[in-house]
PDB file of C-alpha atoms in Angstrom:
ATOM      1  CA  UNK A   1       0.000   0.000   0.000  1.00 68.00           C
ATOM      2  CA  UNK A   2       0.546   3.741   0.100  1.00 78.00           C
ATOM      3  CA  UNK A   3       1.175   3.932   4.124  1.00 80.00           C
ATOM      4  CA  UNK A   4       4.623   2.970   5.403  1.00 88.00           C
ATOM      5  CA  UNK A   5       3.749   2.149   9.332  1.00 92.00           C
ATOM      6  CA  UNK A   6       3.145  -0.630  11.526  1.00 92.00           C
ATOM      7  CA  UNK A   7       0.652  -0.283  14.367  1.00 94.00           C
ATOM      8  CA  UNK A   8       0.822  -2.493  17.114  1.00 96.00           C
ATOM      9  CA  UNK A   9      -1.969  -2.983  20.021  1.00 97.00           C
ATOM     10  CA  UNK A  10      -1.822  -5.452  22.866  1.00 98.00           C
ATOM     11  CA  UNK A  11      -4.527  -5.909  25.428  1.00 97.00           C
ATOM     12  CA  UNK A  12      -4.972  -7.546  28.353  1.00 98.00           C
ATOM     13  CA  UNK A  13      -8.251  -8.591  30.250  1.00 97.00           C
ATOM     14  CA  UNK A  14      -9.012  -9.661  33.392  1.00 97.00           C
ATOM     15  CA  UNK A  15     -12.494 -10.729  34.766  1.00 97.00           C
ATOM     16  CA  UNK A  16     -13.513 -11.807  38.374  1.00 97.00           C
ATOM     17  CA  UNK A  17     -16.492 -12.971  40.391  1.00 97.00           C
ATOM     18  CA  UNK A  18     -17.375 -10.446  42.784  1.00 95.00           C
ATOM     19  CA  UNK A  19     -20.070  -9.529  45.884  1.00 92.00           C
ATOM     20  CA  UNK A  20     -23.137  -9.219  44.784  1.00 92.00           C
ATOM     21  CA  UNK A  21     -23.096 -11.770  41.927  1.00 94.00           C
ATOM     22  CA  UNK A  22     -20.891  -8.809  40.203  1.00 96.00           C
ATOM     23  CA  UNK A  23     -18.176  -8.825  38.509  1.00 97.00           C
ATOM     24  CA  UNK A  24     -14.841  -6.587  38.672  1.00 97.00           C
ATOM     25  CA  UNK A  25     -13.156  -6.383  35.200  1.00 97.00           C
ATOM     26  CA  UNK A  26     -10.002  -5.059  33.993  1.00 98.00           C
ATOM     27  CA  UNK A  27      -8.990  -3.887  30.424  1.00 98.00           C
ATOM     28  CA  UNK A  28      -5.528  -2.489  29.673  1.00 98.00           C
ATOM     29  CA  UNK A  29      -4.883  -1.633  26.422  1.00 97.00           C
ATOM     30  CA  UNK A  30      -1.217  -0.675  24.565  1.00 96.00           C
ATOM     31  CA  UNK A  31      -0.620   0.965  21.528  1.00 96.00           C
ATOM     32  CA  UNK A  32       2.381   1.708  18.861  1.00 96.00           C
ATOM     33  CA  UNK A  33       2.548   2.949  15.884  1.00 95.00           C
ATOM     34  CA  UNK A  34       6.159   2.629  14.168  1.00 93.00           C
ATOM     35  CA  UNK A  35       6.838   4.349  10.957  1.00 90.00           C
ATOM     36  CA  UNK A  36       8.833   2.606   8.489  1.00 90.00           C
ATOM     37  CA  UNK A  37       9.967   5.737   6.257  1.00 89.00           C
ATOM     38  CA  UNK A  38      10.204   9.314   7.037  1.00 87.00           C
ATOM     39  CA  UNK A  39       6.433   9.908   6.125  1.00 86.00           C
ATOM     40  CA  UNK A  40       4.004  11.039   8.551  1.00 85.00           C
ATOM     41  CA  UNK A  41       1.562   8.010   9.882  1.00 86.00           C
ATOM     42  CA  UNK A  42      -2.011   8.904   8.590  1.00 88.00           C
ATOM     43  CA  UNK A  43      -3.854  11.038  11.033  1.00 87.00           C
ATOM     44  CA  UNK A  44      -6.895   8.815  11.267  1.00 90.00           C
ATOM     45  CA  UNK A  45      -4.767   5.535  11.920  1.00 93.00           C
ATOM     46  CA  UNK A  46      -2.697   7.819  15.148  1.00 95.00           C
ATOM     47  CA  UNK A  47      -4.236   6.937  18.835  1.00 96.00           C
ATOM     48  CA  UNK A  48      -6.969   9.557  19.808  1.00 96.00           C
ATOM     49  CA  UNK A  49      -8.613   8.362  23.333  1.00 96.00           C
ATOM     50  CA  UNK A  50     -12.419   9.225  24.575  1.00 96.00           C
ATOM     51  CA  UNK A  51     -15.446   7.641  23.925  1.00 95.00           C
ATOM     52  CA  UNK A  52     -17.627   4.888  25.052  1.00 94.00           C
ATOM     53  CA  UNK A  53     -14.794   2.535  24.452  1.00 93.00           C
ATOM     54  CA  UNK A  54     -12.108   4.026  26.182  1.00 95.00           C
ATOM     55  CA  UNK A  55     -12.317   6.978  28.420  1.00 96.00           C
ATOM     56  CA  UNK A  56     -15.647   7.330  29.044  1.00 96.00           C
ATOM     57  CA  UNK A  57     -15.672  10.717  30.709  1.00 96.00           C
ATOM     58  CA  UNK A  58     -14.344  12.495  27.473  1.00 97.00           C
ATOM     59  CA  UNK A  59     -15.891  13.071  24.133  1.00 95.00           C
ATOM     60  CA  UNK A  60     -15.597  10.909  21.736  1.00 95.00           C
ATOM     61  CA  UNK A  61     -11.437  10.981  20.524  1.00 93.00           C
ATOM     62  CA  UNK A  62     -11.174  14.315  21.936  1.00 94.00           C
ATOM     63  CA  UNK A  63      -7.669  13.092  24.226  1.00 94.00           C
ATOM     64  CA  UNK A  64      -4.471  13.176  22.457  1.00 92.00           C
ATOM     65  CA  UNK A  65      -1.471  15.258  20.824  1.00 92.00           C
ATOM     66  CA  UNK A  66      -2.611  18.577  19.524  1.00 90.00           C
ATOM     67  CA  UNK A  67      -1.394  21.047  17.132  1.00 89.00           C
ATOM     68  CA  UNK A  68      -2.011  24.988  16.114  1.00 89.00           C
ATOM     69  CA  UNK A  69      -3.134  25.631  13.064  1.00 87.00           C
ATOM     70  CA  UNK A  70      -2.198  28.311  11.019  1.00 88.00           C
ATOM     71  CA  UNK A  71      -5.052  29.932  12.724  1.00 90.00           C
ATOM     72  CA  UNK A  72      -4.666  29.589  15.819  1.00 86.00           C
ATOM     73  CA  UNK A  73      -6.813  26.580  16.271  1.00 87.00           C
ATOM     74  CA  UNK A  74      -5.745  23.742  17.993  1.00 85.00           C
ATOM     75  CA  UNK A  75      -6.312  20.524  15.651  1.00 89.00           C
ATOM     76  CA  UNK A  76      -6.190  16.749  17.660  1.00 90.00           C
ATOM     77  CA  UNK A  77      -3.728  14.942  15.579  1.00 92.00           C
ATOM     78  CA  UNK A  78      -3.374  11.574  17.507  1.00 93.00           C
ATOM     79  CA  UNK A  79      -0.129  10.226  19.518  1.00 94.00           C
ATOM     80  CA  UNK A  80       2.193   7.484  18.147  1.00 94.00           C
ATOM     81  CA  UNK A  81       1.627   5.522  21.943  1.00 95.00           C
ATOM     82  CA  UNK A  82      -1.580   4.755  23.758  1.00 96.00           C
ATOM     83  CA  UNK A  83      -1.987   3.991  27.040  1.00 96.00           C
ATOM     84  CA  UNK A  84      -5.830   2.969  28.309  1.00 97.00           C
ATOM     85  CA  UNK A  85      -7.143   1.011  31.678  1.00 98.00           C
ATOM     86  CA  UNK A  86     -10.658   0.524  32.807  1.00 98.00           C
ATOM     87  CA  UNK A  87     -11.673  -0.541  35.867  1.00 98.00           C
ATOM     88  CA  UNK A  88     -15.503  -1.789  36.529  1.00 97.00           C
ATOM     89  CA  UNK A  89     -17.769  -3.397  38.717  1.00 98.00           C
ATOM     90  CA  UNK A  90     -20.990  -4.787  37.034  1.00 97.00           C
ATOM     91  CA  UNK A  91     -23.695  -6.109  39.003  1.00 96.00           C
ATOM     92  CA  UNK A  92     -26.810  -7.001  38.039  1.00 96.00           C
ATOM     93  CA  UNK A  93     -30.034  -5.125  38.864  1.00 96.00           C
ATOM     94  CA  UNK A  94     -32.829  -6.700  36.868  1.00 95.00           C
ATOM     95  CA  UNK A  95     -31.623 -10.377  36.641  1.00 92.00           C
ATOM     96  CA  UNK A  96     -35.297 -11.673  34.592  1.00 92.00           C
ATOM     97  CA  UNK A  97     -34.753  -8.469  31.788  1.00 93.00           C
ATOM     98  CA  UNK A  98     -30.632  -8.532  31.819  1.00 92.00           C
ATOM     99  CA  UNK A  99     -30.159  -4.922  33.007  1.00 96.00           C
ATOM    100  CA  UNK A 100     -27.017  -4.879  35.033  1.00 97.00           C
ATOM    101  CA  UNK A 101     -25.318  -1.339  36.495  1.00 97.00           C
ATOM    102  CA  UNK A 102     -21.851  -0.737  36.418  1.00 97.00           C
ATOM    103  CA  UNK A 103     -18.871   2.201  38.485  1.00 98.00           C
ATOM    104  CA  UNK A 104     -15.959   2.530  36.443  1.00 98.00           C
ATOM    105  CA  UNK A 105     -12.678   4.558  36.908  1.00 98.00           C
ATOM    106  CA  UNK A 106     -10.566   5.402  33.632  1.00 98.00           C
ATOM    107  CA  UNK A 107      -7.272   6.198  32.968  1.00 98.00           C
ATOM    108  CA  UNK A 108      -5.167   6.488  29.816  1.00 96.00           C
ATOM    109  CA  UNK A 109      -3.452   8.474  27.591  1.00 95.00           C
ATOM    110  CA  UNK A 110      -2.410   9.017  23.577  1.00 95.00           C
ATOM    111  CA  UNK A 111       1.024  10.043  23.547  1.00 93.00           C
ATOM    112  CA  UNK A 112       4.118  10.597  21.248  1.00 90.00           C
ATOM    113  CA  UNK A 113       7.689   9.096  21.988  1.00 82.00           C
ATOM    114  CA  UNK A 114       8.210   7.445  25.003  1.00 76.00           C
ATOM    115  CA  UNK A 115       7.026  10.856  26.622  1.00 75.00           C
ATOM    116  CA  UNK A 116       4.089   9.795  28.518  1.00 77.00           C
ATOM    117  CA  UNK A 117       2.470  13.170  29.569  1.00 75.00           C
ATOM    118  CA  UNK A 118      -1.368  14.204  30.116  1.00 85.00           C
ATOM    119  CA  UNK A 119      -2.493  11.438  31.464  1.00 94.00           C
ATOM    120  CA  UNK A 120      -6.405  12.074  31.656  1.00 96.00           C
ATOM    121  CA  UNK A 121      -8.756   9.880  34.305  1.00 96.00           C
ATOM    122  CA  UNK A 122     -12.387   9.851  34.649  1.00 98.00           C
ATOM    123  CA  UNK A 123     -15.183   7.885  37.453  1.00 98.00           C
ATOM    124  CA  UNK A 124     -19.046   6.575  36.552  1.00 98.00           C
ATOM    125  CA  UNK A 125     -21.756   5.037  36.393  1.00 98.00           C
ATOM    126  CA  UNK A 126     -23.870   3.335  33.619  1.00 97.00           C
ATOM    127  CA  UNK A 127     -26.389   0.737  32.758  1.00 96.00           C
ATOM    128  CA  UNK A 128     -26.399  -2.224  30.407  1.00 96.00           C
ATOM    129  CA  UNK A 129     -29.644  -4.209  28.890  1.00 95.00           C
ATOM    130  CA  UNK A 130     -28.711  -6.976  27.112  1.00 90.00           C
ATOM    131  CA  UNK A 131     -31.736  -6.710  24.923  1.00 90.00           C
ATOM    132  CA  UNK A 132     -32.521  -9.346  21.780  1.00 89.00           C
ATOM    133  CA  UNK A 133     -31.040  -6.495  20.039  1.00 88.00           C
ATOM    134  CA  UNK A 134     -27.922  -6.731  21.327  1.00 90.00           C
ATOM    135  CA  UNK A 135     -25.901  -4.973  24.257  1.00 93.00           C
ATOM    136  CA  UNK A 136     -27.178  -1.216  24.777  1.00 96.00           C
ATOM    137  CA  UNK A 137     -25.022   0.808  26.911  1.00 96.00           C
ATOM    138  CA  UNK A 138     -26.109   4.380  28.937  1.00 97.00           C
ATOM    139  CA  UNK A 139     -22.900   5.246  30.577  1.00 97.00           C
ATOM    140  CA  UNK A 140     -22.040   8.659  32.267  1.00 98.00           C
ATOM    141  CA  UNK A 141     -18.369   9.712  33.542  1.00 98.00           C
ATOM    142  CA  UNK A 142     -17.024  12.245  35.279  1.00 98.00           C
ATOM    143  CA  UNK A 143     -13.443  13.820  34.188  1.00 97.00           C
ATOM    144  CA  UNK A 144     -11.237  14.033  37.398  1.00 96.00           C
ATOM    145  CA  UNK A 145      -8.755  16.953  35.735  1.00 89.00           C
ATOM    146  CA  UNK A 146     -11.059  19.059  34.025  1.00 93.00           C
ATOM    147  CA  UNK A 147      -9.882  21.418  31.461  1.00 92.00           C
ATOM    148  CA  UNK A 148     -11.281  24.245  30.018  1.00 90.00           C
ATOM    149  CA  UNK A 149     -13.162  23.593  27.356  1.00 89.00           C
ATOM    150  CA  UNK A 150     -14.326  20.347  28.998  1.00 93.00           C
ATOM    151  CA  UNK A 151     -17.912  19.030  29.792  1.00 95.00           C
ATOM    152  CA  UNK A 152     -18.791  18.524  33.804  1.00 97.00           C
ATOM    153  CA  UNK A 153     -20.190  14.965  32.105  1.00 97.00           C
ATOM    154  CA  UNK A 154     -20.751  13.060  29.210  1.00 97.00           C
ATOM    155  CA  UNK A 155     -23.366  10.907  28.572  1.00 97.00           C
ATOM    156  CA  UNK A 156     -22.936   8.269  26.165  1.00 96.00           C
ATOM    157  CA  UNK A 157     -25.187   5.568  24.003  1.00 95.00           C
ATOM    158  CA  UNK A 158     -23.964   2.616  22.880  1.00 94.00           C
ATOM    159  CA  UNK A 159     -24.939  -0.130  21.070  1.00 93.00           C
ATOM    160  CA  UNK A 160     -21.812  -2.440  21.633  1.00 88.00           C
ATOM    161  CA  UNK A 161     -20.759  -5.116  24.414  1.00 86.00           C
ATOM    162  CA  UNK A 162     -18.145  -3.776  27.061  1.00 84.00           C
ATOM    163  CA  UNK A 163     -14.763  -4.598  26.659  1.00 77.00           C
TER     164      UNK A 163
END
């Protein structure tokens, strides 16, 4: 092809029975992205972090390496690194209908080099139906370092299984 990159992911997950007929869960994801020539990676293949699927107190790929435009804006272009762990507890609140609740914490960042900076977290709280439809997600989280700019909370709609 036209690209001259790898991009590398690893991810690790870890489920356990809790209290409550719960259950705790861990995801930790890694990312690289290696160039092979002196071109620059694609922006849309680079690691942008927020979103139901990764920090879930953050708009949708709204965390990563930014640049300023020619004028003056500041443009997300993505890291070369990712770094991304959830924590969650699910339990179930409606066994006979499938809806289950879930508190998560979040922490991760998209980075460049081996320069980990910015490291964003977030806390929440959501609901899952596992409907005939498939998995529908509500979650809401709660940035711990707000920044300006930044929402109080998101809200989020899925229709996708957890990690």
């Amino acid at each position: 092809g036209d690209n001259h990159f790898f991009k590398s992911l690893l991810n690790a997950r870890f489920y356990y029975p809790a209290f409550l007929d719960g259950v705790f869960r861990i995801n930790t994801e890694l990312g690289m992205l290696t160039r092979t020539t002196s071109e620059e990676a694609p922006t849309t293949e680079r690691f942008k972090l927020g979103g139901v699927s990764s920090l879930r107190g953050f708009r949708p790929f709204s965390i990563g390496p930014k640049k300023i435009s020619t004028t003056g804006e500041s443009l997300l272009i993505g890291g070369d690194r990712q770094f991304l762990m959830n924590l969650e507890y699910e339990l179930p609140l409606i066994r006979t209908m499938g809806i289950k609740g879930v508190l998560f914490y979040d922490i991760g960042s998209a980075f460049d080099g081996n320069r980990v900076d910015d490291v964003r977290h977030d806390v929440g709280v959501g609901f899952r139906w596992f409907s005939p439809f498939g998995p529908i997600r509500v979650e809401m989280g709660f940035p711990l370092d707000r920044k300006e700019g930044e929402k109080k909370s998101v809200t989020q709609f899925a229709i996708t299984p957890p990690f």
